[in-house]
């Protein structure tokens, strides 16, 4: 097979559109009114910073929009992107390379789903924000490390898709 099926290409374009849509909303709609957006933050932040961000979102009236992006749109993106990576590897990969792609996609999906839930809980979007006070004293949030791992696995997914899709049929 010299080309990927139309369905797989459509999944890739849908994932790209969802990603760009989220990036635009987070950067240009929510971003100007808050101190930072943790899903795109490489720098360190604490759980207390996330609690404060949740309060900022509620004060500006954007908590509902952020929650929709975080738990709605990002959920769809994660699913579509993971399925796309898996299918590209299943169609174009040979032998163990197929399973590497599936493993990378699963790792990305688990990290990103986990990050979203951790953010929602710490920011008080999924709970009343009643975290254990001992957790809020950590100088660097565990979410930060999950985000960095997600970025790394996302990059590996993209590289693996690139190399697998360049394979001659």
PDB file of C-alpha atoms in Angstrom:
ATOM      1  CA  UNK A   1       0.000   0.000   0.000  1.00  0.00           C
ATOM      2  CA  UNK A   2       1.712   3.213  -1.127  1.00  0.00           C
ATOM      3  CA  UNK A   3      -0.613   5.661   0.634  1.00  0.00           C
ATOM      4  CA  UNK A   4      -2.489   5.689   3.908  1.00  0.00           C
ATOM      5  CA  UNK A   5      -6.240   5.275   3.673  1.00  0.00           C
ATOM      6  CA  UNK A   6      -8.340   8.428   3.566  1.00  0.00           C
ATOM      7  CA  UNK A   7      -9.791   7.668   7.009  1.00  0.00           C
ATOM      8  CA  UNK A   8      -6.341   7.699   8.640  1.00  0.00           C
ATOM      9  CA  UNK A   9      -5.420  10.965   6.917  1.00  0.00           C
ATOM     10  CA  UNK A  10      -8.738  12.466   8.035  1.00  0.00           C
ATOM     11  CA  UNK A  11      -7.981  11.455  11.643  1.00  0.00           C
ATOM     12  CA  UNK A  12      -4.619  13.182  11.393  1.00  0.00           C
ATOM     13  CA  UNK A  13      -6.181  16.373  10.051  1.00  0.00           C
ATOM     14  CA  UNK A  14      -8.910  16.245  12.692  1.00  0.00           C
ATOM     15  CA  UNK A  15      -6.296  15.879  15.442  1.00  0.00           C
ATOM     16  CA  UNK A  16      -4.396  18.851  14.000  1.00  0.00           C
ATOM     17  CA  UNK A  17      -7.558  20.971  13.819  1.00  0.00           C
ATOM     18  CA  UNK A  18      -8.501  20.125  17.409  1.00  0.00           C
ATOM     19  CA  UNK A  19      -4.972  20.895  18.623  1.00  0.00           C
ATOM     20  CA  UNK A  20      -4.861  24.240  16.809  1.00  0.00           C
ATOM     21  CA  UNK A  21      -8.346  25.134  18.047  1.00  0.00           C
ATOM     22  CA  UNK A  22      -7.368  24.444  21.647  1.00  0.00           C
ATOM     23  CA  UNK A  23      -4.112  26.368  21.249  1.00  0.00           C
ATOM     24  CA  UNK A  24      -5.898  29.425  19.843  1.00  0.00           C
ATOM     25  CA  UNK A  25      -8.513  29.468  22.609  1.00  0.00           C
ATOM     26  CA  UNK A  26      -5.957  28.904  25.376  1.00  0.00           C
ATOM     27  CA  UNK A  27      -3.521  31.486  23.994  1.00  0.00           C
ATOM     28  CA  UNK A  28      -5.789  34.266  22.778  1.00  0.00           C
ATOM     29  CA  UNK A  29      -9.059  33.901  24.719  1.00  0.00           C
ATOM     30  CA  UNK A  30      -8.028  32.555  28.125  1.00  0.00           C
ATOM     31  CA  UNK A  31      -4.296  33.344  28.179  1.00  0.00           C
ATOM     32  CA  UNK A  32      -4.476  37.153  28.414  1.00  0.00           C
ATOM     33  CA  UNK A  33      -6.638  36.979  31.559  1.00  0.00           C
ATOM     34  CA  UNK A  34      -4.598  34.468  33.587  1.00  0.00           C
ATOM     35  CA  UNK A  35      -1.047  34.211  34.879  1.00  0.00           C
ATOM     36  CA  UNK A  36      -0.209  31.034  32.919  1.00  0.00           C
ATOM     37  CA  UNK A  37      -1.722  28.050  31.129  1.00  0.00           C
ATOM     38  CA  UNK A  38      -0.294  24.866  32.640  1.00  0.00           C
ATOM     39  CA  UNK A  39      -0.909  22.619  29.631  1.00  0.00           C
ATOM     40  CA  UNK A  40       1.614  24.645  27.652  1.00  0.00           C
ATOM     41  CA  UNK A  41       3.957  25.543  30.497  1.00  0.00           C
ATOM     42  CA  UNK A  42       7.497  24.206  30.498  1.00  0.00           C
ATOM     43  CA  UNK A  43       8.532  26.179  33.575  1.00  0.00           C
ATOM     44  CA  UNK A  44       7.905  24.898  37.077  1.00  0.00           C
ATOM     45  CA  UNK A  45       4.743  25.625  39.011  1.00  0.00           C
ATOM     46  CA  UNK A  46       3.334  24.422  42.316  1.00  0.00           C
ATOM     47  CA  UNK A  47      -0.043  23.014  43.278  1.00  0.00           C
ATOM     48  CA  UNK A  48      -0.725  26.320  45.043  1.00  0.00           C
ATOM     49  CA  UNK A  49      -0.160  28.072  41.682  1.00  0.00           C
ATOM     50  CA  UNK A  50      -2.787  25.784  40.145  1.00  0.00           C
ATOM     51  CA  UNK A  51      -5.256  26.568  42.929  1.00  0.00           C
ATOM     52  CA  UNK A  52      -4.622  30.287  42.329  1.00  0.00           C
ATOM     53  CA  UNK A  53      -5.108  29.787  38.577  1.00  0.00           C
ATOM     54  CA  UNK A  54      -8.452  28.151  39.254  1.00  0.00           C
ATOM     55  CA  UNK A  55      -9.450  31.194  41.314  1.00  0.00           C
ATOM     56  CA  UNK A  56      -8.332  33.505  38.465  1.00  0.00           C
ATOM     57  CA  UNK A  57     -10.451  31.544  36.000  1.00  0.00           C
ATOM     58  CA  UNK A  58     -13.492  31.806  38.261  1.00  0.00           C
ATOM     59  CA  UNK A  59     -12.925  35.560  38.793  1.00  0.00           C
ATOM     60  CA  UNK A  60     -12.717  36.222  35.043  1.00  0.00           C
ATOM     61  CA  UNK A  61     -15.700  33.978  34.293  1.00  0.00           C
ATOM     62  CA  UNK A  62     -13.629  31.617  32.156  1.00  0.00           C
ATOM     63  CA  UNK A  63     -13.642  28.558  34.411  1.00  0.00           C
ATOM     64  CA  UNK A  64     -16.423  26.929  32.383  1.00  0.00           C
ATOM     65  CA  UNK A  65     -14.635  27.502  29.075  1.00  0.00           C
ATOM     66  CA  UNK A  66     -11.342  26.201  30.467  1.00  0.00           C
ATOM     67  CA  UNK A  67     -13.076  23.145  31.911  1.00  0.00           C
ATOM     68  CA  UNK A  68     -14.749  22.483  28.532  1.00  0.00           C
ATOM     69  CA  UNK A  69     -11.369  22.723  26.751  1.00  0.00           C
ATOM     70  CA  UNK A  70      -9.612  20.634  29.407  1.00  0.00           C
ATOM     71  CA  UNK A  71     -12.144  17.854  29.893  1.00  0.00           C
ATOM     72  CA  UNK A  72     -14.082  18.001  26.622  1.00  0.00           C
ATOM     73  CA  UNK A  73     -12.096  19.128  23.610  1.00  0.00           C
ATOM     74  CA  UNK A  74      -8.753  17.806  24.886  1.00  0.00           C
ATOM     75  CA  UNK A  75     -10.376  14.432  25.592  1.00  0.00           C
ATOM     76  CA  UNK A  76     -11.501  14.239  21.957  1.00  0.00           C
ATOM     77  CA  UNK A  77      -8.060  15.382  20.759  1.00  0.00           C
ATOM     78  CA  UNK A  78      -6.257  12.780  22.858  1.00  0.00           C
ATOM     79  CA  UNK A  79      -8.496  10.012  21.553  1.00  0.00           C
ATOM     80  CA  UNK A  80      -8.255  11.054  17.892  1.00  0.00           C
ATOM     81  CA  UNK A  81      -4.493  11.624  18.046  1.00  0.00           C
ATOM     82  CA  UNK A  82      -3.847   8.312  19.804  1.00  0.00           C
ATOM     83  CA  UNK A  83      -6.001   6.412  17.330  1.00  0.00           C
ATOM     84  CA  UNK A  84      -4.229   8.140  14.428  1.00  0.00           C
ATOM     85  CA  UNK A  85      -0.774   7.179  15.731  1.00  0.00           C
ATOM     86  CA  UNK A  86      -1.901   3.587  16.288  1.00  0.00           C
ATOM     87  CA  UNK A  87      -3.437   3.249  12.826  1.00  0.00           C
ATOM     88  CA  UNK A  88      -0.447   4.763  11.025  1.00  0.00           C
ATOM     89  CA  UNK A  89       1.797   2.217  12.749  1.00  0.00           C
ATOM     90  CA  UNK A  90      -0.631  -0.640  12.127  1.00  0.00           C
ATOM     91  CA  UNK A  91      -0.825   0.159   8.409  1.00  0.00           C
ATOM     92  CA  UNK A  92       2.743   1.226   7.678  1.00  0.00           C
ATOM     93  CA  UNK A  93       4.832  -0.449  10.381  1.00  0.00           C
ATOM     94  CA  UNK A  94       6.528  -3.812  10.165  1.00  0.00           C
ATOM     95  CA  UNK A  95       6.940  -6.298  12.982  1.00  0.00           C
ATOM     96  CA  UNK A  96       7.838  -4.773  16.342  1.00  0.00           C
ATOM     97  CA  UNK A  97       7.584  -1.225  14.967  1.00  0.00           C
ATOM     98  CA  UNK A  98       3.801  -1.602  14.972  1.00  0.00           C
ATOM     99  CA  UNK A  99       3.790  -2.339  18.674  1.00  0.00           C
ATOM    100  CA  UNK A 100       6.181   0.507  19.439  1.00  0.00           C
ATOM    101  CA  UNK A 101       3.725   2.921  17.840  1.00  0.00           C
ATOM    102  CA  UNK A 102       0.794   1.475  19.753  1.00  0.00           C
ATOM    103  CA  UNK A 103       2.768   1.658  23.013  1.00  0.00           C
ATOM    104  CA  UNK A 104       3.778   5.270  22.375  1.00  0.00           C
ATOM    105  CA  UNK A 105       0.186   6.231  21.574  1.00  0.00           C
ATOM    106  CA  UNK A 106      -1.090   4.532  24.722  1.00  0.00           C
ATOM    107  CA  UNK A 107       1.595   6.227  26.837  1.00  0.00           C
ATOM    108  CA  UNK A 108       0.701   9.637  25.410  1.00  0.00           C
ATOM    109  CA  UNK A 109      -3.005   9.074  25.969  1.00  0.00           C
ATOM    110  CA  UNK A 110      -2.489   7.937  29.569  1.00  0.00           C
ATOM    111  CA  UNK A 111      -0.207  10.874  30.378  1.00  0.00           C
ATOM    112  CA  UNK A 112      -2.471  13.473  28.797  1.00  0.00           C
ATOM    113  CA  UNK A 113      -5.674  12.077  30.338  1.00  0.00           C
ATOM    114  CA  UNK A 114      -3.919  11.942  33.709  1.00  0.00           C
ATOM    115  CA  UNK A 115      -2.619  15.485  33.341  1.00  0.00           C
ATOM    116  CA  UNK A 116      -6.101  16.792  32.521  1.00  0.00           C
ATOM    117  CA  UNK A 117      -7.666  15.119  35.540  1.00  0.00           C
ATOM    118  CA  UNK A 118      -4.875  16.265  37.848  1.00  0.00           C
ATOM    119  CA  UNK A 119      -5.257  19.845  36.603  1.00  0.00           C
ATOM    120  CA  UNK A 120      -9.035  19.801  36.964  1.00  0.00           C
ATOM    121  CA  UNK A 121      -8.811  18.535  40.537  1.00  0.00           C
ATOM    122  CA  UNK A 122      -6.064  20.932  41.630  1.00  0.00           C
ATOM    123  CA  UNK A 123      -7.755  23.916  40.000  1.00  0.00           C
ATOM    124  CA  UNK A 124     -11.090  23.069  41.617  1.00  0.00           C
ATOM    125  CA  UNK A 125     -12.818  22.455  38.274  1.00  0.00           C
ATOM    126  CA  UNK A 126     -13.700  18.826  39.033  1.00  0.00           C
ATOM    127  CA  UNK A 127     -13.951  19.082  42.812  1.00  0.00           C
ATOM    128  CA  UNK A 128     -14.487  21.829  45.330  1.00  0.00           C
ATOM    129  CA  UNK A 129     -10.712  22.287  45.421  1.00  0.00           C
ATOM    130  CA  UNK A 130     -10.398  20.726  48.844  1.00  0.00           C
ATOM    131  CA  UNK A 131      -6.937  19.230  48.518  1.00  0.00           C
ATOM    132  CA  UNK A 132      -4.854  18.079  51.433  1.00  0.00           C
ATOM    133  CA  UNK A 133      -2.934  21.176  52.598  1.00  0.00           C
ATOM    134  CA  UNK A 134       0.268  19.101  52.720  1.00  0.00           C
ATOM    135  CA  UNK A 135       0.043  18.611  48.943  1.00  0.00           C
ATOM    136  CA  UNK A 136      -0.168  22.350  48.366  1.00  0.00           C
ATOM    137  CA  UNK A 137       3.234  22.945  49.964  1.00  0.00           C
ATOM    138  CA  UNK A 138       5.160  21.084  47.270  1.00  0.00           C
ATOM    139  CA  UNK A 139       7.462  23.551  45.512  1.00  0.00           C
ATOM    140  CA  UNK A 140       6.864  21.812  42.172  1.00  0.00           C
ATOM    141  CA  UNK A 141       3.560  20.180  41.278  1.00  0.00           C
ATOM    142  CA  UNK A 142       3.518  16.555  40.177  1.00  0.00           C
ATOM    143  CA  UNK A 143       1.416  17.793  37.255  1.00  0.00           C
ATOM    144  CA  UNK A 144       4.484  19.646  35.960  1.00  0.00           C
ATOM    145  CA  UNK A 145       6.428  16.395  35.622  1.00  0.00           C
ATOM    146  CA  UNK A 146       3.475  14.659  33.948  1.00  0.00           C
ATOM    147  CA  UNK A 147       3.267  17.559  31.477  1.00  0.00           C
ATOM    148  CA  UNK A 148       6.973  17.272  30.645  1.00  0.00           C
ATOM    149  CA  UNK A 149       6.640  13.510  30.140  1.00  0.00           C
ATOM    150  CA  UNK A 150       3.598  14.122  27.913  1.00  0.00           C
ATOM    151  CA  UNK A 151       5.615  16.554  25.769  1.00  0.00           C
ATOM    152  CA  UNK A 152       8.416  14.005  25.377  1.00  0.00           C
ATOM    153  CA  UNK A 153       6.092  11.147  24.430  1.00  0.00           C
ATOM    154  CA  UNK A 154       4.177  13.434  22.039  1.00  0.00           C
ATOM    155  CA  UNK A 155       7.467  14.239  20.284  1.00  0.00           C
ATOM    156  CA  UNK A 156       8.316  10.531  20.085  1.00  0.00           C
ATOM    157  CA  UNK A 157       4.865   9.816  18.622  1.00  0.00           C
ATOM    158  CA  UNK A 158       5.367  12.456  15.942  1.00  0.00           C
ATOM    159  CA  UNK A 159       8.876  11.218  15.109  1.00  0.00           C
ATOM    160  CA  UNK A 160       7.741   7.617  14.914  1.00  0.00           C
ATOM    161  CA  UNK A 161       4.816   8.529  12.648  1.00  0.00           C
ATOM    162  CA  UNK A 162       7.182  10.492  10.427  1.00  0.00           C
ATOM    163  CA  UNK A 163       9.651   7.617  10.074  1.00  0.00           C
ATOM    164  CA  UNK A 164       6.999   4.943   9.641  1.00  0.00           C
ATOM    165  CA  UNK A 165       5.124   6.974   7.040  1.00  0.00           C
ATOM    166  CA  UNK A 166       8.340   7.419   5.009  1.00  0.00           C
ATOM    167  CA  UNK A 167       8.765   3.684   4.650  1.00  0.00           C
ATOM    168  CA  UNK A 168       8.433   2.503   1.070  1.00  0.00           C
ATOM    169  CA  UNK A 169       5.583   0.112   0.466  1.00  0.00           C
TER     170      UNK A 169
END
